[in-house]
Tab-separated table of C-alpha atoms in Angstrom:
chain	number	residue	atom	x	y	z
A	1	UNK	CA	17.877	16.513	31.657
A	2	UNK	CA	18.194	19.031	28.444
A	3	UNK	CA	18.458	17.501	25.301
A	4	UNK	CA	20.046	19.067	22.062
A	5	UNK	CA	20.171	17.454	18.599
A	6	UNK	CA	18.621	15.277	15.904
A	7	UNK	CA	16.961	12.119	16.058
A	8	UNK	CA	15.981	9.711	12.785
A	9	UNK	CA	12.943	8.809	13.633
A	10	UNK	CA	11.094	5.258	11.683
A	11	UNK	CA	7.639	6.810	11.620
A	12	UNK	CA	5.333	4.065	12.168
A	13	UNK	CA	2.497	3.849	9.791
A	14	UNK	CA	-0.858	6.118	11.176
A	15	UNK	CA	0.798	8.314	12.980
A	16	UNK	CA	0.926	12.042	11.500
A	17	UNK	CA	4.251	13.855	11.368
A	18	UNK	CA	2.786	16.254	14.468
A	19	UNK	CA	1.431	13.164	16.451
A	20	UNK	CA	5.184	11.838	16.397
A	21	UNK	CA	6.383	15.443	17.477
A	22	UNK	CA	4.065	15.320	20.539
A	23	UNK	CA	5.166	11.480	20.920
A	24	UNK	CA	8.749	12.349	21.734
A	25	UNK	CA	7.983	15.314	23.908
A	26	UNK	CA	6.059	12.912	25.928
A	27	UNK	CA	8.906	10.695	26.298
A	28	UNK	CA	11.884	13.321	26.352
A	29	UNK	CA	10.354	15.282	28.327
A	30	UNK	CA	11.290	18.394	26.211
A	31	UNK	CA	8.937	21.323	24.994
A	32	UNK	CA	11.297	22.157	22.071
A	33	UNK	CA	10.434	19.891	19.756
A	34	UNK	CA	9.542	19.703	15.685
A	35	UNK	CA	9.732	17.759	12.393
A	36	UNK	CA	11.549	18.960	9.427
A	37	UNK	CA	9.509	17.761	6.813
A	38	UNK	CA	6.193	16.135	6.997
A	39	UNK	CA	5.515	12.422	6.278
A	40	UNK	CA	1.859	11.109	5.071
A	41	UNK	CA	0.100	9.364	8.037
A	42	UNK	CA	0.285	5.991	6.286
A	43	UNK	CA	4.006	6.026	5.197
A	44	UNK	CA	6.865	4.997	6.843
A	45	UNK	CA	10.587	5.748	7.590
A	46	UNK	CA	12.903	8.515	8.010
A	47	UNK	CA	11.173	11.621	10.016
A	48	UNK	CA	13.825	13.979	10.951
A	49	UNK	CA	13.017	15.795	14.789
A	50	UNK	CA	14.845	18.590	15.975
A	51	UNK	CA	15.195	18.994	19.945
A	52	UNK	CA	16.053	21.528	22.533
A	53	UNK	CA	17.994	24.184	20.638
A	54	UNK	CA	18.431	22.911	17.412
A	55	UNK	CA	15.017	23.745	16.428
A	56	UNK	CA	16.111	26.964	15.562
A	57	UNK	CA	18.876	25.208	13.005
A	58	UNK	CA	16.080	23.339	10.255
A	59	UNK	CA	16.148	26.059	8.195
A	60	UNK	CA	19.612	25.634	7.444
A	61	UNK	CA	19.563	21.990	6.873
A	62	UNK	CA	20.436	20.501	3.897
A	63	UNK	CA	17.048	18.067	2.805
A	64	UNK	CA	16.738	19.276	-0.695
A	65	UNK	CA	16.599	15.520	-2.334
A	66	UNK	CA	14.400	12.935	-0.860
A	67	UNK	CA	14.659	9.265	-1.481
A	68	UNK	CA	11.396	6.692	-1.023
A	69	UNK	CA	10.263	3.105	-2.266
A	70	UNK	CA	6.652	3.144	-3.348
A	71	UNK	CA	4.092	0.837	-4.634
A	72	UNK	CA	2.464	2.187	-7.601
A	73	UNK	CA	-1.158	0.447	-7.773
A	74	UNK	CA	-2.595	0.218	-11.654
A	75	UNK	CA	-6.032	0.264	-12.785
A	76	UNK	CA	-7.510	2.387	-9.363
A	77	UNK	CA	-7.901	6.194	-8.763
A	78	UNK	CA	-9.114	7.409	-5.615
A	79	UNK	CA	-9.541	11.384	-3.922
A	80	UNK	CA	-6.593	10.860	-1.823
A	81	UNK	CA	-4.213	9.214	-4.722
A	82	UNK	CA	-3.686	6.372	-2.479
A	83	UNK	CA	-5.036	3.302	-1.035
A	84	UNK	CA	-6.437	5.285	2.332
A	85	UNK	CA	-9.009	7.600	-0.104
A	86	UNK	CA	-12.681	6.910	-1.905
A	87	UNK	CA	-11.977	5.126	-4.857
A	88	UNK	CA	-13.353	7.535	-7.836
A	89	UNK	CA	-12.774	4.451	-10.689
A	90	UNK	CA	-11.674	1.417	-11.144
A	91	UNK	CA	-10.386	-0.803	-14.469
A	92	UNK	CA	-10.988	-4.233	-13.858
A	93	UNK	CA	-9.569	-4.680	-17.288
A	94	UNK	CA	-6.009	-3.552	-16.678
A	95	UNK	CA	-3.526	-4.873	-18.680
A	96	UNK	CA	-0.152	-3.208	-18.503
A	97	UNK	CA	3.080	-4.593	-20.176
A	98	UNK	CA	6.738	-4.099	-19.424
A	99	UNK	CA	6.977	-1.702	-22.676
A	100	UNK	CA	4.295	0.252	-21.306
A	101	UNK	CA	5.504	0.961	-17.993
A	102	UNK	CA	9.198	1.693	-18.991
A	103	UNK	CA	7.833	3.954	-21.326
A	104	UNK	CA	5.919	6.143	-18.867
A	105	UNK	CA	8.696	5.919	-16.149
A	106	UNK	CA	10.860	7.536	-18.538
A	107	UNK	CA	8.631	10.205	-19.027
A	108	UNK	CA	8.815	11.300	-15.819
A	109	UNK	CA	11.915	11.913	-14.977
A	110	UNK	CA	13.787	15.102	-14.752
A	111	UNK	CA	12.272	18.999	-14.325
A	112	UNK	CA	8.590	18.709	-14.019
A	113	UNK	CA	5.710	20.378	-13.088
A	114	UNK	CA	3.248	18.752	-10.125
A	115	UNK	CA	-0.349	19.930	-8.840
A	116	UNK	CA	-0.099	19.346	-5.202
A	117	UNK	CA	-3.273	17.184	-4.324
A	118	UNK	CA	-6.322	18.602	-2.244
A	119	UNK	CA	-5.513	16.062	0.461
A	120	UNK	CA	-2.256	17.791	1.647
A	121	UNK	CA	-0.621	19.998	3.994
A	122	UNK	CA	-0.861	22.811	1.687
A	123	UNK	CA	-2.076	25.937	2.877
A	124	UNK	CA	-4.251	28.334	1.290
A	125	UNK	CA	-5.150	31.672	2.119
A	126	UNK	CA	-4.490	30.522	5.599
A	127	UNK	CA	-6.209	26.810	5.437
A	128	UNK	CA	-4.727	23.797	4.581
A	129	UNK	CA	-6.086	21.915	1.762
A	130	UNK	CA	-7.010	18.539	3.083
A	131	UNK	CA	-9.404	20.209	5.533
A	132	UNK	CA	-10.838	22.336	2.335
A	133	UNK	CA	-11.328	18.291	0.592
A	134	UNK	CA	-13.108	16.784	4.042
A	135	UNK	CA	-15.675	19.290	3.438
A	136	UNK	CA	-15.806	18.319	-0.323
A	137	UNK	CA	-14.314	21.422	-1.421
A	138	UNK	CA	-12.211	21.537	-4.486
A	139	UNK	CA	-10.032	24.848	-5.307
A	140	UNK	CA	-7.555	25.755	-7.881
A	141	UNK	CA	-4.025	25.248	-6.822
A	142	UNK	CA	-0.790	26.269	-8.707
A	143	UNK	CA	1.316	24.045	-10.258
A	144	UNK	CA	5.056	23.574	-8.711
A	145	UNK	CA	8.599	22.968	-10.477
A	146	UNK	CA	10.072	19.582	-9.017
A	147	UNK	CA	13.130	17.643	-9.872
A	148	UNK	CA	12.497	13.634	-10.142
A	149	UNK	CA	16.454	12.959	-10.006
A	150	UNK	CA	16.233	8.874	-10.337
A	151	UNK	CA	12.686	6.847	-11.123
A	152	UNK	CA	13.176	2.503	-11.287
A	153	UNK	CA	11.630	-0.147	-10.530
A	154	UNK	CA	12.913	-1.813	-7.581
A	155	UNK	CA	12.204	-5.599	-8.681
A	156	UNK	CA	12.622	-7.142	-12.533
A	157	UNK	CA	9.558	-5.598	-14.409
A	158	UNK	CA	6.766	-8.744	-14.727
A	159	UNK	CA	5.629	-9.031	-18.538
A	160	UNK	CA	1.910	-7.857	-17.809
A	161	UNK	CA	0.651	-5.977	-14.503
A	162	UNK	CA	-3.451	-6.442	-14.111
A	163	UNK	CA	-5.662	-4.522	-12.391
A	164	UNK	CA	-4.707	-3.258	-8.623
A	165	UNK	CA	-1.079	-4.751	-9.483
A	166	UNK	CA	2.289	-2.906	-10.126
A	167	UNK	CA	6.015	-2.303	-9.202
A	168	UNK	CA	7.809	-0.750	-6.244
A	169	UNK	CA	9.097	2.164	-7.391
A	170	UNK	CA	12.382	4.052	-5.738
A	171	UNK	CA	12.452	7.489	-6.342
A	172	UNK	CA	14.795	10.395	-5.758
A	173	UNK	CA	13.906	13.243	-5.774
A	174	UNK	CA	13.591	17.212	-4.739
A	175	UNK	CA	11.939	18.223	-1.755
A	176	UNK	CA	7.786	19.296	-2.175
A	177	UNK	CA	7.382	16.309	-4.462
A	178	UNK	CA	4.299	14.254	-3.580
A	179	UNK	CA	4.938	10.552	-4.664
A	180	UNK	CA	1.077	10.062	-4.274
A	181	UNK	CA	0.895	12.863	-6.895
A	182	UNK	CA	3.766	10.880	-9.227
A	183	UNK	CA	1.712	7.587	-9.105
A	184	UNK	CA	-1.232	9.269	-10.255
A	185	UNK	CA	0.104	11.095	-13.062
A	186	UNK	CA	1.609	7.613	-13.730
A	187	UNK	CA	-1.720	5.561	-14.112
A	188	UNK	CA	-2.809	8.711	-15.890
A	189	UNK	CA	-0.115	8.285	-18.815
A	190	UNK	CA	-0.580	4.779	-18.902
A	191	UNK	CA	-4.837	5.356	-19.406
A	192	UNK	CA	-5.467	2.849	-16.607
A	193	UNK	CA	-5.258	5.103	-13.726
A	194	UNK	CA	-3.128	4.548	-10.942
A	195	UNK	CA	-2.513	5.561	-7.016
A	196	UNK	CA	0.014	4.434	-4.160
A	197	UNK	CA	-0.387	1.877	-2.132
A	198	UNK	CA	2.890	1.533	0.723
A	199	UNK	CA	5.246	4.184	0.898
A	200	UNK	CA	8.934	4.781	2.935
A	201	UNK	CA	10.559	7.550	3.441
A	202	UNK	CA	14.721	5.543	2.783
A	203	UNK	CA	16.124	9.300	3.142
A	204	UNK	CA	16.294	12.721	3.832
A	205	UNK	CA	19.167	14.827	2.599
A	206	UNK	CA	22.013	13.128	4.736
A	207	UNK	CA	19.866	11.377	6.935
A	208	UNK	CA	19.243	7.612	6.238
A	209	UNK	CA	16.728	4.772	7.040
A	210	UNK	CA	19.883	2.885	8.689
A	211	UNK	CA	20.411	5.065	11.471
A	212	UNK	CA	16.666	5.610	12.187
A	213	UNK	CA	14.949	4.459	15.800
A	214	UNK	CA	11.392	3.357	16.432
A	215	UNK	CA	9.462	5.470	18.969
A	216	UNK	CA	9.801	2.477	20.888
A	217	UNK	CA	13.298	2.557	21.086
A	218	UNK	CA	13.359	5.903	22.055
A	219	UNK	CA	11.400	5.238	24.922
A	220	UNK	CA	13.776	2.291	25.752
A	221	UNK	CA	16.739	4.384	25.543
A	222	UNK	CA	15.058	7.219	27.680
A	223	UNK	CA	14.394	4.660	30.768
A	224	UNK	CA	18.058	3.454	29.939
A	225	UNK	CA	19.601	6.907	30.140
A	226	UNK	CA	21.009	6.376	26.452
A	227	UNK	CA	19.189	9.019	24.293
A	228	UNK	CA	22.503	10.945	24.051
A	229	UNK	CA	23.733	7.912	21.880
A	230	UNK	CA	21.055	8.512	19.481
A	231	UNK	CA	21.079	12.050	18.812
A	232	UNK	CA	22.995	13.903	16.041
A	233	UNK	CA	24.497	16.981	16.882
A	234	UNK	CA	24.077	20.033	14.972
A	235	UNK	CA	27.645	20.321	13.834
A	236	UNK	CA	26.957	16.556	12.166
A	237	UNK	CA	23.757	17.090	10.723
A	238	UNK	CA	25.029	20.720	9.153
A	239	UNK	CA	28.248	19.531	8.098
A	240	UNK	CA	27.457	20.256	4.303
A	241	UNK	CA	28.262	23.981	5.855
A	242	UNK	CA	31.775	25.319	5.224
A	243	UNK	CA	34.018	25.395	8.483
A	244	UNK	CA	35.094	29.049	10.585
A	245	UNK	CA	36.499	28.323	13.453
A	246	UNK	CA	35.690	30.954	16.048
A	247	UNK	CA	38.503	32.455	18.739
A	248	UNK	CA	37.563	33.553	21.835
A	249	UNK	CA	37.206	37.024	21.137
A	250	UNK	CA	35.730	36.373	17.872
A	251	UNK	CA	33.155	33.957	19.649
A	252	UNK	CA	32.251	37.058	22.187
A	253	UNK	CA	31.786	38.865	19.406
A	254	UNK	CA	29.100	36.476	17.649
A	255	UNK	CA	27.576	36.123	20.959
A	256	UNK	CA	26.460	39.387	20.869
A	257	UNK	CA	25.642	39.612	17.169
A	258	UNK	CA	28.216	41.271	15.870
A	259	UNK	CA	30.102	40.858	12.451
A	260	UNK	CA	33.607	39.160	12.248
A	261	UNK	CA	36.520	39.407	10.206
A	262	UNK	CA	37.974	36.017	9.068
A	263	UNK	CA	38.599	34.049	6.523
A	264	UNK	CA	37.152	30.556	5.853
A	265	UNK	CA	39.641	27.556	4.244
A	266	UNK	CA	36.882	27.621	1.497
A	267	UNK	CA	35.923	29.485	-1.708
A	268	UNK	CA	32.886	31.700	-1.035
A	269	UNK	CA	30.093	33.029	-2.702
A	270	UNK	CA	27.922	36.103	-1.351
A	271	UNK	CA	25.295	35.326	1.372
A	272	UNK	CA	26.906	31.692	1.474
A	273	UNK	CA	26.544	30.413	5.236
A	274	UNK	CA	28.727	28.546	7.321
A	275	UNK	CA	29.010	27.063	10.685
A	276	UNK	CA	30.481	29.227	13.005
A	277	UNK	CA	32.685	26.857	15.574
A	278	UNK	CA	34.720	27.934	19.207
A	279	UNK	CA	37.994	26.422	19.316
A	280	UNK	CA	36.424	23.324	21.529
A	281	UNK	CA	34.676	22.159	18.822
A	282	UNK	CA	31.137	23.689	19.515
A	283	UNK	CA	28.708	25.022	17.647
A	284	UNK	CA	27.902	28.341	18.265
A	285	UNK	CA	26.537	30.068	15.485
A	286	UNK	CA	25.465	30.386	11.532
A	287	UNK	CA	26.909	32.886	9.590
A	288	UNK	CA	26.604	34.928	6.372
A	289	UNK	CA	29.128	35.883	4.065
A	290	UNK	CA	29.077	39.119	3.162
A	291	UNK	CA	31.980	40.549	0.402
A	292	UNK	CA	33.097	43.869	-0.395
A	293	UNK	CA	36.738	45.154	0.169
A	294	UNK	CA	36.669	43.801	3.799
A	295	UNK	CA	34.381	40.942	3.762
A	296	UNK	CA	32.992	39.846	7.109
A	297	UNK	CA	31.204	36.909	8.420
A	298	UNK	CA	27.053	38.310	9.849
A	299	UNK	CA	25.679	35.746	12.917
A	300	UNK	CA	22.251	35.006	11.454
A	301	UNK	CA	21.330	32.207	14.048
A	302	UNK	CA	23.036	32.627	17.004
A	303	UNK	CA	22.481	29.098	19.446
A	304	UNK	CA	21.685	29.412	23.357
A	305	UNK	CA	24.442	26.666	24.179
């Protein structure tokens, strides 16, 4: 049996994005298979796969703000900027208070600037970074603009966090933001040092921690013949897209890659995209806007449905 669509997956903890891709095309027996965004190997929670033909559709989703719960760990700095790295110092004498911390989470908040860390998927010239720091290597890497939308603390703020202590933080925020990176910076401000300790992945763009399955129940649902219960389908997970419905000879048309004249119930702005429907309610394409005095829609992913 094909399969087509999204799954939410619950990433267990030690299990990189790409070992969870191989995972379910073990169990759905499906070559076309990838993530949309990678996780860290210890964190947890939402890991959005794409199967069969919607592969071809990531591009187009819509995963721009990120949402997690962290632990930010005071006093500790290690290579990694979490608990799974060599710790590089330590302040047994830690003493942060409630004025403290409120006062750095405030600080970062809004448009920022974040150094992605040497123990990340980041590629350079070619090579990804974290293999550049298992060798001991340490290069220059360019700063990035991210957007930290919403930063509190999940629980009442104690009076005074100590050494290897601190709050779960839940943080929204753009996508490309490293939380290990955030907790850092955060120990940094507060002159104690600082790193992550648990992290979860509660959402990505539309797609939540509530509607997320286990690997395990994947498998379950496989022997059970219920996977098609748990997948998204494309039209769902791109329904941030404006609507054009396509007719039939409109739909031959796109098919084939050619441009169509119609007009879409909403406003548009040039290049805007859109999902590109048949009158049964099936996606069949992405298109482009394109203006002038006859604008057209331009098939820019065309789906092998």
């Amino acid at each position: 049996m094909s399969f087509n669509g999204f799954l939410v997956i619950d990433k267990p903890a030690g299990y990189s994005s790409h070992q969870v891709v191989a995972k379910v095309r073990k169990i759905l027996n499906e070559r076309r298979v990838g993530h949309t965004g990678t996780l860290d190997p210890m964190a947890t929670g939402v890991l959005v796969v794409a199967v069969g033909f919607c592969t071809k559709l990531i591009p187009f989703l819509d995963e721009q703000k990120k949402v997690y719960q962290a632990k930010l760990v005071i006093g500790l700095t290690t290579d990694t900027q979490d608990l799974s790295g060599r710790v590089v110092s330590a302040q047994p004498e830690t003493a942060v208070t409630q004025e403290m911390m409120r006062a750095a989470l405030s600080n970062f908040t809004g448009e920022l600037e974040q150094t992605p860390p040497m123990y990340s998927a980041v590629k350079v010239q070619g090579e990804p970074l974290y293999k550049l720091a298992r060798a001991g290597k340490e290069i220059p890497r360019k700063k990035r603009k991210i957007t930290i939308f919403r930063l509190e603390v999940v629980d009442n703020l104690r009076p005074v966090y100590g050494f290897q202590e601190g709050p779960y933080l839940r943080i929204e925020c753009s996508r490309g933001t490293y939380i290990r990176t955030l907790c850092h910076e955060l120990g940094a401000y507060l002159g104690c040092g600082g790193c992550m300790g648990d992290l979860v992945r509660l959402a990505s763009g539309p797609f939540r921690l509530g509607k997320a399955v286990s690997l395990d129940e994947l498998q379950k649902a496989m022997e059970q013949a219920e996977v098609a219960s748990l997948l998204l389908s494309p039209a769902e997970a791109l329904a941030h897209l404006p609507l054009v419905t396509l007719d039939q000879q409109s739909a031959k048309l796109v098919r084939h890659g050619g441009r169509v004249y119609l007009q879409s119930k909403d406003a548009l702005q040039e290049s805007e995209l859109a999902r590109g429907m048949t009158t049964d309610g099936r996606l069949l394409a992405i298109l482009k806007y394109v203006g002038g005095e006859k604008p057209y829609w331009q098939p820019v992913r065309v789906l092998d449905q």
